[in-house]
PDB file of C-alpha atoms in Angstrom:
ATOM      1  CA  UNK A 120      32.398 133.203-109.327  1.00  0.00           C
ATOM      2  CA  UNK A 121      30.283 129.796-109.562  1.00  0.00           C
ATOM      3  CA  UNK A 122      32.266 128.203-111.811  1.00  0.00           C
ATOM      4  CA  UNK A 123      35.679 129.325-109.254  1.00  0.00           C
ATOM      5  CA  UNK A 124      33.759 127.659-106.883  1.00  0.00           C
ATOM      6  CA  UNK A 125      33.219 124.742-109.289  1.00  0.00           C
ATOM      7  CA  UNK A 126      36.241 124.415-109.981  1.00  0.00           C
ATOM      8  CA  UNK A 127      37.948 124.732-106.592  1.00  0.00           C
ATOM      9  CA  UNK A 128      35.513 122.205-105.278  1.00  0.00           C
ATOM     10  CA  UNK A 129      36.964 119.975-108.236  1.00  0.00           C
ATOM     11  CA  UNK A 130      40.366 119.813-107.318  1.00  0.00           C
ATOM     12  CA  UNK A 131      39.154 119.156-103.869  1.00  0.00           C
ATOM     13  CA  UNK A 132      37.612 116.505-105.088  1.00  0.00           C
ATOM     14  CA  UNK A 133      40.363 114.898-107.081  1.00  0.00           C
ATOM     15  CA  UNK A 134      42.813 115.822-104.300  1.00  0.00           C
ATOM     16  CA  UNK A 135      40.810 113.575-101.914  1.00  0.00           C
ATOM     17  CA  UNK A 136      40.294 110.508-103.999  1.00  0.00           C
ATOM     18  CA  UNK A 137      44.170 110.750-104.797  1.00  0.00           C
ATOM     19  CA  UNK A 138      44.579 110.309-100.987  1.00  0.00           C
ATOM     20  CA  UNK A 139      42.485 107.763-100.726  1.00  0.00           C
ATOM     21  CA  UNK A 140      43.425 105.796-103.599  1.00  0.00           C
ATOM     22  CA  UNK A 141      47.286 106.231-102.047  1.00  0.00           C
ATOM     23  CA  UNK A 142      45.624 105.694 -98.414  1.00  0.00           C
ATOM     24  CA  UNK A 143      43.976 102.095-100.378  1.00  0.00           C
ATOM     25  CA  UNK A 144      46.940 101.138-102.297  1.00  0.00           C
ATOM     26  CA  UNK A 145      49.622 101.456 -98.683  1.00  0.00           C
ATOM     27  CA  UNK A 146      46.828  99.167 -97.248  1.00  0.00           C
ATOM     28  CA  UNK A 147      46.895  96.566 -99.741  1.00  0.00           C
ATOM     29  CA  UNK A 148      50.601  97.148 -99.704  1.00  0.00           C
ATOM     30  CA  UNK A 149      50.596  96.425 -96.260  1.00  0.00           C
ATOM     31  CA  UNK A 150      48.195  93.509 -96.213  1.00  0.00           C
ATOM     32  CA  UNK A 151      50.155  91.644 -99.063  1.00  0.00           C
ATOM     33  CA  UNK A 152      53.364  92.059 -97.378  1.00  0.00           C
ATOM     34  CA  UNK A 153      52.231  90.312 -94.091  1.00  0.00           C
ATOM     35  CA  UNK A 154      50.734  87.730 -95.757  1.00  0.00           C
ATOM     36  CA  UNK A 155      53.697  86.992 -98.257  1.00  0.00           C
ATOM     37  CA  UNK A 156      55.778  87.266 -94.659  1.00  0.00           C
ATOM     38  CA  UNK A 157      53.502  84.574 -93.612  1.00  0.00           C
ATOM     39  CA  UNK A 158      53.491  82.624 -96.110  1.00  0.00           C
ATOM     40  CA  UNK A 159      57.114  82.564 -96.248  1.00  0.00           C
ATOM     41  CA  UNK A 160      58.135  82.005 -92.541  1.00  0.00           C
ATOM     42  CA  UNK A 161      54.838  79.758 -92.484  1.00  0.00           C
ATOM     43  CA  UNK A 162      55.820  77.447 -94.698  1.00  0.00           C
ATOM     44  CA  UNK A 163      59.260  77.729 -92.808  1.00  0.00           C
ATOM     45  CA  UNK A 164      57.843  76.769 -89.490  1.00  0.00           C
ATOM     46  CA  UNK A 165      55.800  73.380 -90.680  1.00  0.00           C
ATOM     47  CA  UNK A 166      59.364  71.839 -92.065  1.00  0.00           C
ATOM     48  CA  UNK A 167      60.602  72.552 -88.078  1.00  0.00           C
ATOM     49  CA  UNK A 168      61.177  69.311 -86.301  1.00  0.00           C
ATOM     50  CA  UNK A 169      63.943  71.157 -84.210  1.00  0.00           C
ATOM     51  CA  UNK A 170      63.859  69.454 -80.906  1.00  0.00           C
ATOM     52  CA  UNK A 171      63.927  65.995 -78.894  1.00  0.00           C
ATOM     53  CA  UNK A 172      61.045  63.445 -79.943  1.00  0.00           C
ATOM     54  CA  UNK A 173      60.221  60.304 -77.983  1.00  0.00           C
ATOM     55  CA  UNK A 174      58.101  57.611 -79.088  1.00  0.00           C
ATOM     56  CA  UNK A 175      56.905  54.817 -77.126  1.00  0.00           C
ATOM     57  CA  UNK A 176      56.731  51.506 -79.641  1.00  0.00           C
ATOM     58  CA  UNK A 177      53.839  49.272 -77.940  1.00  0.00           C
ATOM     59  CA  UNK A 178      54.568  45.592 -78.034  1.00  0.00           C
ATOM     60  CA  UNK A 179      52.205  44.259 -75.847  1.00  0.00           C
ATOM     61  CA  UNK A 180      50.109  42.490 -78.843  1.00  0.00           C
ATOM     62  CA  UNK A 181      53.490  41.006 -80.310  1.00  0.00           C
ATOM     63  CA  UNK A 182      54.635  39.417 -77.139  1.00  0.00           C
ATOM     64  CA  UNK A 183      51.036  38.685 -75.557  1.00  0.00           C
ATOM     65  CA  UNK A 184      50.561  36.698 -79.226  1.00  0.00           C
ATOM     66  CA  UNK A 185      53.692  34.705 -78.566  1.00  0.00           C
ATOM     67  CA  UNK A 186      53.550  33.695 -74.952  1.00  0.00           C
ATOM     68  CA  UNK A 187      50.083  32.427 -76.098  1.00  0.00           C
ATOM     69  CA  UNK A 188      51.076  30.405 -78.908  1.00  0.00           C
ATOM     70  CA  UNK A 189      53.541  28.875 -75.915  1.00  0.00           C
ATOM     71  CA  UNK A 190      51.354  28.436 -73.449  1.00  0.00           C
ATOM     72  CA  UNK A 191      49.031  26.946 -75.238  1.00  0.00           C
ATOM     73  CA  UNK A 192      51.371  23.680 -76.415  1.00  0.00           C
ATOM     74  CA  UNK A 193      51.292  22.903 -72.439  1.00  0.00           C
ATOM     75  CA  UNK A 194      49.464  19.004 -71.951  1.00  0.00           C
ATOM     76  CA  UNK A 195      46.447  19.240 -71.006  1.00  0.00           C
ATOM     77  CA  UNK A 196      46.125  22.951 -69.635  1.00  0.00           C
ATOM     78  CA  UNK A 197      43.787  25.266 -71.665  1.00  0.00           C
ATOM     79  CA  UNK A 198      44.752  29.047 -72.017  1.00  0.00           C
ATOM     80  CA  UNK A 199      43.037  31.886 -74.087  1.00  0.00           C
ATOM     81  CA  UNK A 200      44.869  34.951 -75.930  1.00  0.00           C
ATOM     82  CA  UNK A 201      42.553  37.337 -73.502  1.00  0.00           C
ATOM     83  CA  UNK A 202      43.810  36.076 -70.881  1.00  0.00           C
ATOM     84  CA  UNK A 203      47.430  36.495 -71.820  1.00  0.00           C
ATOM     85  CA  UNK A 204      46.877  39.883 -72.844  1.00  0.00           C
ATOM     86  CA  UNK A 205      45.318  40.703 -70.023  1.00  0.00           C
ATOM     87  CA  UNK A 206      48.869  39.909 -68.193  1.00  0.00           C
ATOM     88  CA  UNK A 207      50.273  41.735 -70.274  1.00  0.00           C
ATOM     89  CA  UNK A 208      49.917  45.461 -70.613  1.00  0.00           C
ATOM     90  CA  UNK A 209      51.841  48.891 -71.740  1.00  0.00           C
ATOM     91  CA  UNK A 210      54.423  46.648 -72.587  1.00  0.00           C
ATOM     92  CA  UNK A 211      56.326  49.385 -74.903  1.00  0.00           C
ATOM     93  CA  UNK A 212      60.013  50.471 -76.275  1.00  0.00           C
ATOM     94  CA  UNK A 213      61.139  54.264 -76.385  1.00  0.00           C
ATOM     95  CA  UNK A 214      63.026  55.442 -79.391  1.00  0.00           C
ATOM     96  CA  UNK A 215      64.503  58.748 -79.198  1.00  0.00           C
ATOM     97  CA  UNK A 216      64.078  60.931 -82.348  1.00  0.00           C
ATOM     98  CA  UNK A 217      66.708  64.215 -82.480  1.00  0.00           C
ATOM     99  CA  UNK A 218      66.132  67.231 -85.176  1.00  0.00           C
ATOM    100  CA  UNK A 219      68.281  69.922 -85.353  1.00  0.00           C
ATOM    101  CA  UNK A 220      67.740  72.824 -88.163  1.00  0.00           C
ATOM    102  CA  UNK A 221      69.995  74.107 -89.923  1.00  0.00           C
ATOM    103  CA  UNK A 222      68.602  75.261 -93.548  1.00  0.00           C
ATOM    104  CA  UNK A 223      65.032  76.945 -93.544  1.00  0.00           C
ATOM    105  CA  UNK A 224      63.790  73.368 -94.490  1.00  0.00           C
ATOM    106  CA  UNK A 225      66.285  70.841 -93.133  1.00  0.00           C
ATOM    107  CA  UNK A 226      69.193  70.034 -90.832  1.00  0.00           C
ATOM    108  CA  UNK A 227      70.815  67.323 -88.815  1.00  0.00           C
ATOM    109  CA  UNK A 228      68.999  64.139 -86.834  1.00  0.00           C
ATOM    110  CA  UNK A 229      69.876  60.978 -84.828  1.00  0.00           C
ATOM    111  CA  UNK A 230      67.567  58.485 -83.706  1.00  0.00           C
ATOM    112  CA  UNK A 231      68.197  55.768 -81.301  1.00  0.00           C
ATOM    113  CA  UNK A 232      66.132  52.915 -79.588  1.00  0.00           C
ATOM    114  CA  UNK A 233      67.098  53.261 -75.786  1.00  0.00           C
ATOM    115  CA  UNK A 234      67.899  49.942 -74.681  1.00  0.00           C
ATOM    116  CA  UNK A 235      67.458  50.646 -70.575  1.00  0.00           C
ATOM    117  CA  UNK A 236      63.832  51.071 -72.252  1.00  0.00           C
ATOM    118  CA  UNK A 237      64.196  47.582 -73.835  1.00  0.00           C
ATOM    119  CA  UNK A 238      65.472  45.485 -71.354  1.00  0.00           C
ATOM    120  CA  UNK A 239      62.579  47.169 -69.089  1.00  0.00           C
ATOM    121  CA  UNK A 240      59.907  46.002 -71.591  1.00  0.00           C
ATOM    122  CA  UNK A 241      61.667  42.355 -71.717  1.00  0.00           C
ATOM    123  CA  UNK A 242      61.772  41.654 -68.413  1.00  0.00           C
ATOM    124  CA  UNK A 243      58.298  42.805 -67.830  1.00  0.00           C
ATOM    125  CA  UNK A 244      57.127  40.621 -70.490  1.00  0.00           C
ATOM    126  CA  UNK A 245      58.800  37.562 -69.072  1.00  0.00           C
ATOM    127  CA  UNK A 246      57.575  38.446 -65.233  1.00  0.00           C
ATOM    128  CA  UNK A 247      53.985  38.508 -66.916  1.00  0.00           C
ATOM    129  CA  UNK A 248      54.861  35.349 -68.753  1.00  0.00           C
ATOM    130  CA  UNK A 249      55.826  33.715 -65.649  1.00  0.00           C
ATOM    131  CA  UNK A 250      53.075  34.212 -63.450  1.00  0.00           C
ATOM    132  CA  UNK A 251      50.864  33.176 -66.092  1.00  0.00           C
ATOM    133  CA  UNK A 252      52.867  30.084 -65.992  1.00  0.00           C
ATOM    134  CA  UNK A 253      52.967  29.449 -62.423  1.00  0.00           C
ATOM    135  CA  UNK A 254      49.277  29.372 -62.442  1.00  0.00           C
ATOM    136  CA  UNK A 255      49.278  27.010 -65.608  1.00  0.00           C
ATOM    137  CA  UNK A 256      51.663  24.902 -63.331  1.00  0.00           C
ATOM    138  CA  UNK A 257      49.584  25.104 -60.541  1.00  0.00           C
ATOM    139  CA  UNK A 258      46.731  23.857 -62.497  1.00  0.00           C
ATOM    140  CA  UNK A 259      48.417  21.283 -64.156  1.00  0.00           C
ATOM    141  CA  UNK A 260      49.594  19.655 -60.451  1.00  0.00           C
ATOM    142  CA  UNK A 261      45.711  19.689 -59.197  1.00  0.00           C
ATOM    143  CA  UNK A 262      44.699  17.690 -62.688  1.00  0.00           C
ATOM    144  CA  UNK A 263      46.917  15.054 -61.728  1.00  0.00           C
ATOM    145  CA  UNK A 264      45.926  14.669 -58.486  1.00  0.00           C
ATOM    146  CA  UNK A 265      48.184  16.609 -56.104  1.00  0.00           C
ATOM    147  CA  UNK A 266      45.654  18.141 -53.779  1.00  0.00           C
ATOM    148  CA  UNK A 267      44.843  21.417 -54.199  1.00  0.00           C
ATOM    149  CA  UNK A 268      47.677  21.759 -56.444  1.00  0.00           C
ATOM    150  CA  UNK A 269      50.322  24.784 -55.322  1.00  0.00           C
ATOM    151  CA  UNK A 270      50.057  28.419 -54.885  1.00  0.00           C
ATOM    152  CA  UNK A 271      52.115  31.132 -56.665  1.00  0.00           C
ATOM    153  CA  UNK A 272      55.328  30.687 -54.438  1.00  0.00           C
ATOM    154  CA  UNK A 273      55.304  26.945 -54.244  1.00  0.00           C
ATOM    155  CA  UNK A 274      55.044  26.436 -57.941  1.00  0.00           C
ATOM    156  CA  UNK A 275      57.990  29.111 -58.087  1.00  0.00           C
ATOM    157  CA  UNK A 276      59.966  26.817 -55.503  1.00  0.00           C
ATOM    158  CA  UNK A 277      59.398  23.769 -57.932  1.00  0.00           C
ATOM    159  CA  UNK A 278      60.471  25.488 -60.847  1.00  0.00           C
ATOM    160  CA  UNK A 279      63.726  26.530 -59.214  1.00  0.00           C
ATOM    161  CA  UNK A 280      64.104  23.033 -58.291  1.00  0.00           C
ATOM    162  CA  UNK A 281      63.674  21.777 -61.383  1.00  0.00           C
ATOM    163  CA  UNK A 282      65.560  24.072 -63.362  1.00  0.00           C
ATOM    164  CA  UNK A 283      68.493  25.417 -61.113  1.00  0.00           C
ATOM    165  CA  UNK A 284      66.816  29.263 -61.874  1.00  0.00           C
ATOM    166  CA  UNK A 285      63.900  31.775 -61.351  1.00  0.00           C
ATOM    167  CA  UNK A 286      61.089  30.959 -63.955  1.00  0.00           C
ATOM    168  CA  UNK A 287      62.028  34.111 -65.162  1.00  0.00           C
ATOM    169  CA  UNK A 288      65.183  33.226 -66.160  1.00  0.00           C
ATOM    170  CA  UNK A 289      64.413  30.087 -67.185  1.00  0.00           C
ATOM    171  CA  UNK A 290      61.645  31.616 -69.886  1.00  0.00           C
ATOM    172  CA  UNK A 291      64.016  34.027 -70.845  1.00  0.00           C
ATOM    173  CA  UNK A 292      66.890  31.416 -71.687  1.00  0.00           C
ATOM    174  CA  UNK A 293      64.509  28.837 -72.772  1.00  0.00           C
ATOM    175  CA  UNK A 294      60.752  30.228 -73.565  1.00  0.00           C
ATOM    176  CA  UNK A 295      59.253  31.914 -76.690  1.00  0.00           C
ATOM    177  CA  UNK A 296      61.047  35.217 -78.189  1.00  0.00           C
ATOM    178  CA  UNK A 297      58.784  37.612 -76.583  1.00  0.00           C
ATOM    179  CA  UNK A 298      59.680  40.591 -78.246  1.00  0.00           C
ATOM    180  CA  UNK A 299      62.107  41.540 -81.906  1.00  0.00           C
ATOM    181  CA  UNK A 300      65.433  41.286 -79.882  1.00  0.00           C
ATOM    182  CA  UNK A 301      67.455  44.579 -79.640  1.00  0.00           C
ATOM    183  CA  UNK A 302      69.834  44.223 -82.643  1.00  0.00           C
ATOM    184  CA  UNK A 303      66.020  43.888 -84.880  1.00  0.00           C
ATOM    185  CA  UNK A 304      64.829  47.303 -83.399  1.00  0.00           C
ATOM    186  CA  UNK A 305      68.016  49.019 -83.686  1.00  0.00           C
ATOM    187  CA  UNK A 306      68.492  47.892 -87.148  1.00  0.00           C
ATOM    188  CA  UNK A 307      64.603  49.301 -87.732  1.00  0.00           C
ATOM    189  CA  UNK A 308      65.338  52.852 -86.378  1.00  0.00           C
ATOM    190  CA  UNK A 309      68.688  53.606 -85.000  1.00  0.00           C
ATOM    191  CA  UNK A 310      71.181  55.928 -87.500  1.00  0.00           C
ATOM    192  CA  UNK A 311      72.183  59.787 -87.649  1.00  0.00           C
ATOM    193  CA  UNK A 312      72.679  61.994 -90.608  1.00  0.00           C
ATOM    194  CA  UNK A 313      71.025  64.861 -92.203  1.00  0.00           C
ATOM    195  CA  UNK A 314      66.998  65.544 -93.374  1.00  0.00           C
ATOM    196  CA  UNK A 315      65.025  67.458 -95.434  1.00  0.00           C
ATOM    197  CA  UNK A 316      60.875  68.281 -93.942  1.00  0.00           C
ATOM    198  CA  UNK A 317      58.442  69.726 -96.894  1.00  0.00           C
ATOM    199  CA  UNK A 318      54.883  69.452 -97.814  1.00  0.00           C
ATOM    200  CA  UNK A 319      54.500  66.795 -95.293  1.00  0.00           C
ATOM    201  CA  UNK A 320      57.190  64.363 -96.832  1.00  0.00           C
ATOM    202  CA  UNK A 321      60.198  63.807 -94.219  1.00  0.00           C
ATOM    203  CA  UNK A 322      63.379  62.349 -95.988  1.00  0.00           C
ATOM    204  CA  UNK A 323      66.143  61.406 -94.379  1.00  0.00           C
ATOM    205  CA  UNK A 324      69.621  60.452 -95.203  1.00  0.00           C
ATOM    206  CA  UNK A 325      71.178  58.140 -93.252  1.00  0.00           C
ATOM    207  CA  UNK A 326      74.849  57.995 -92.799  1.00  0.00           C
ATOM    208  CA  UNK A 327      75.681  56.340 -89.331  1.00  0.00           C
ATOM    209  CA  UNK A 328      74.168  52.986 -88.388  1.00  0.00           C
ATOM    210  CA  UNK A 329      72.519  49.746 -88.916  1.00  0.00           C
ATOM    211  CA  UNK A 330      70.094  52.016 -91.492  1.00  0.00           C
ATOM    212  CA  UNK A 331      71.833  52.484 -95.112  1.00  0.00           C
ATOM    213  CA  UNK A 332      70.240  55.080 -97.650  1.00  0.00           C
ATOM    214  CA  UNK A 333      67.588  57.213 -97.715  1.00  0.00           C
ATOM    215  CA  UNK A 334      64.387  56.883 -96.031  1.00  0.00           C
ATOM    216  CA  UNK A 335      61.339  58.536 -97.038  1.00  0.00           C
ATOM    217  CA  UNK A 336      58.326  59.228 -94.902  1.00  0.00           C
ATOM    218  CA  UNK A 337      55.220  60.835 -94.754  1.00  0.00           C
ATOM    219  CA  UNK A 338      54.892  63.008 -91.366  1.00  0.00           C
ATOM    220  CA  UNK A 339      52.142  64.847 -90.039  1.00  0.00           C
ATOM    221  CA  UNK A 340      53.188  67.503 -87.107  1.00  0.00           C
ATOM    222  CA  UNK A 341      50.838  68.678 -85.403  1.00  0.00           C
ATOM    223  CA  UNK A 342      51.957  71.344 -82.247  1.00  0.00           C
ATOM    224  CA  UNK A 343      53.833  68.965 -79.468  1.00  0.00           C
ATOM    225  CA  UNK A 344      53.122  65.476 -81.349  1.00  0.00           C
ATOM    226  CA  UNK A 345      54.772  63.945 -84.576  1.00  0.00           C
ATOM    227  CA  UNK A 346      52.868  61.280 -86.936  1.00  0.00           C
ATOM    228  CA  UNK A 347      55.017  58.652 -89.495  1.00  0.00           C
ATOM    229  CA  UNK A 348      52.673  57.818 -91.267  1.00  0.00           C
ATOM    230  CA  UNK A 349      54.278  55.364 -93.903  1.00  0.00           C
ATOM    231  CA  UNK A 350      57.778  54.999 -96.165  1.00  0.00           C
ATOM    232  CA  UNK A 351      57.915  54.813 -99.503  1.00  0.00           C
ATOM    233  CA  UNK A 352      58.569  51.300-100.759  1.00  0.00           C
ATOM    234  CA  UNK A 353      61.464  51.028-103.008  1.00  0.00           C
ATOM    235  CA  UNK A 354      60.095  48.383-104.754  1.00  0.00           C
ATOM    236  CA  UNK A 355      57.385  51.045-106.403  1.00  0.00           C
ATOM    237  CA  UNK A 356      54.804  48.497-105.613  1.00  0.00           C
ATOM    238  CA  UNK A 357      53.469  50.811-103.651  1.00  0.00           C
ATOM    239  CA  UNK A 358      54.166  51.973 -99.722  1.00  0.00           C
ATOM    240  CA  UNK A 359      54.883  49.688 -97.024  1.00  0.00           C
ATOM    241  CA  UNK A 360      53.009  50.313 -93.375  1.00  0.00           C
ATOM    242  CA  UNK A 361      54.397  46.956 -91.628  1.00  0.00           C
ATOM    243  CA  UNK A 362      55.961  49.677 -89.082  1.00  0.00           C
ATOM    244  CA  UNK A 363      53.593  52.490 -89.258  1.00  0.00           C
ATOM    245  CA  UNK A 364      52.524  54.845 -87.824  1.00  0.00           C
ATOM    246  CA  UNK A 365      55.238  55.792 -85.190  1.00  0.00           C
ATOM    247  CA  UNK A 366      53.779  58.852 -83.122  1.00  0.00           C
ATOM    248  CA  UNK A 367      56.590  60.934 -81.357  1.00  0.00           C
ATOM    249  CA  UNK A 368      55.994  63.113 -78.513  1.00  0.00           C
ATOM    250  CA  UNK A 369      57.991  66.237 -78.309  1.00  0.00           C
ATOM    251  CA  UNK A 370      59.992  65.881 -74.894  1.00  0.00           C
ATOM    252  CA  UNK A 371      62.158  69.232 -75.371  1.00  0.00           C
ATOM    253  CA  UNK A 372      61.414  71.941 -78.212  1.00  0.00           C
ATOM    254  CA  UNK A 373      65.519  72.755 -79.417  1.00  0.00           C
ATOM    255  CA  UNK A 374      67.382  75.597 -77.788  1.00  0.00           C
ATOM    256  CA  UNK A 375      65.860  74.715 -74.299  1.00  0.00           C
TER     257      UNK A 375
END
């Protein structure tokens, strides 16, 4: 009877650790498949641009450099780059950045500068330039002896006088290029075509507008904002950053 018992208290025994060995192994089953399902629609999800991107290209430094260069070449009249810069600020250009996926790791884009942004950002730059120059003016007529010199609007009146426009017309036909003119910018970031996002390397193929070839850049995306950080330089001298890095903003996720 005691070895029955033995023996029926055996295949108990091996009848449990069967079940939990199956019990163990549908676990681990389980646990590998999520994390392969991860991995896989993971590594999907950090190639997804899919949406509208906006970035805001700042060229206050650029034009604050070159009304101060200008200024400066005025007789007589001293002027410091702070206090140009100071004039100028948030002086910036959007460029609009489309992605739209249509392979687990790629798809379609089109970027454009917006030029209503543009021409905002130029004539903002020239209305800071001018005021800057009334004052310059204003100083200039009390050095040679005209009084107190003139305010804002009577140094405006003599620059209308003397050249048949607004200052700010005048610097924008005649002054310093303030800022890479449109055709510059457009040729910098403007073109459509199709794009491939992996392991943080963006490339993209252009095949409409002033851009020719294939562009590649690394990107870091990180939930609603977008980092190019640099483009491989064809010359294989190494990369070039004269343009980087552009940081997008994501203005509308895709499908919204």
């Amino acid at each position: 009877m005691l070895k029955s018992i033995l023996c029926g208290q055996g295949d108990f025994m091996r009848k449990t650790v069967r079940h939990a060995v199956c019990i163990l192994l549908i676990l681990i089953l389980g646990v590998s498949t999520a994390l392969l399902a991860y991995l896989h629609f993971g590594a999907a999800d950090s190639g997804n641009l899919s949406g509208e991107w906006t970035a805001e290209l700042d060229m206050t430094e650029q034009a604050a450099m070159a009304a101060y260069i200008w200024l400066r070449d005025i007789e007589a009249v001293s002027v410091t780059l702070e206090e140009t810069e100071s004039r100028m600020q948030d002086l910036s250009v959007q460029v609009e950045l489309i992605f739209e996926q249509t392979s687990r790791q790629g798809g379609t884009f089109y970027s454009s500068v917006l030029p209503e942004s543009y021409e905002a950002c130029r004539q903002a730059a020239y209305e800071a330039l001018a005021e800057e120059f009334r004052v310059l003016v204003s100083e200039r007529l009390r050095m040679a002896g005209y009084g107190d010199g003139a305010d804002g609007s009577a140094a405006e009146a003599l620059a209308a006088e003397a050249f048949g426009m607004s200052t700010v017309s005048w610097l924008m036909s005649c002054g310093p290029a303030l800022l890479p003119s449109l055709e510059e910018l457009q040729a910098r970031y403007d073109g459509s075509g199709n794009y491939e996002a992996a392991d943080g390397i963006l490339i993209r193929q252009f095949k409409a507008g002033a851009c020719a070839g294939t562009k590649a850049e690394s990107y870091i995306r990180k939930d609603s904002g977008l980092i190019l950080s640099g483009e491989a330089d064809e010359s294989g001298s190494g990369r070039s950053e004269e343009h980087y890095p552009v940081m997008y903003t994501l203005k509308q996720p895709a499908n919204q």
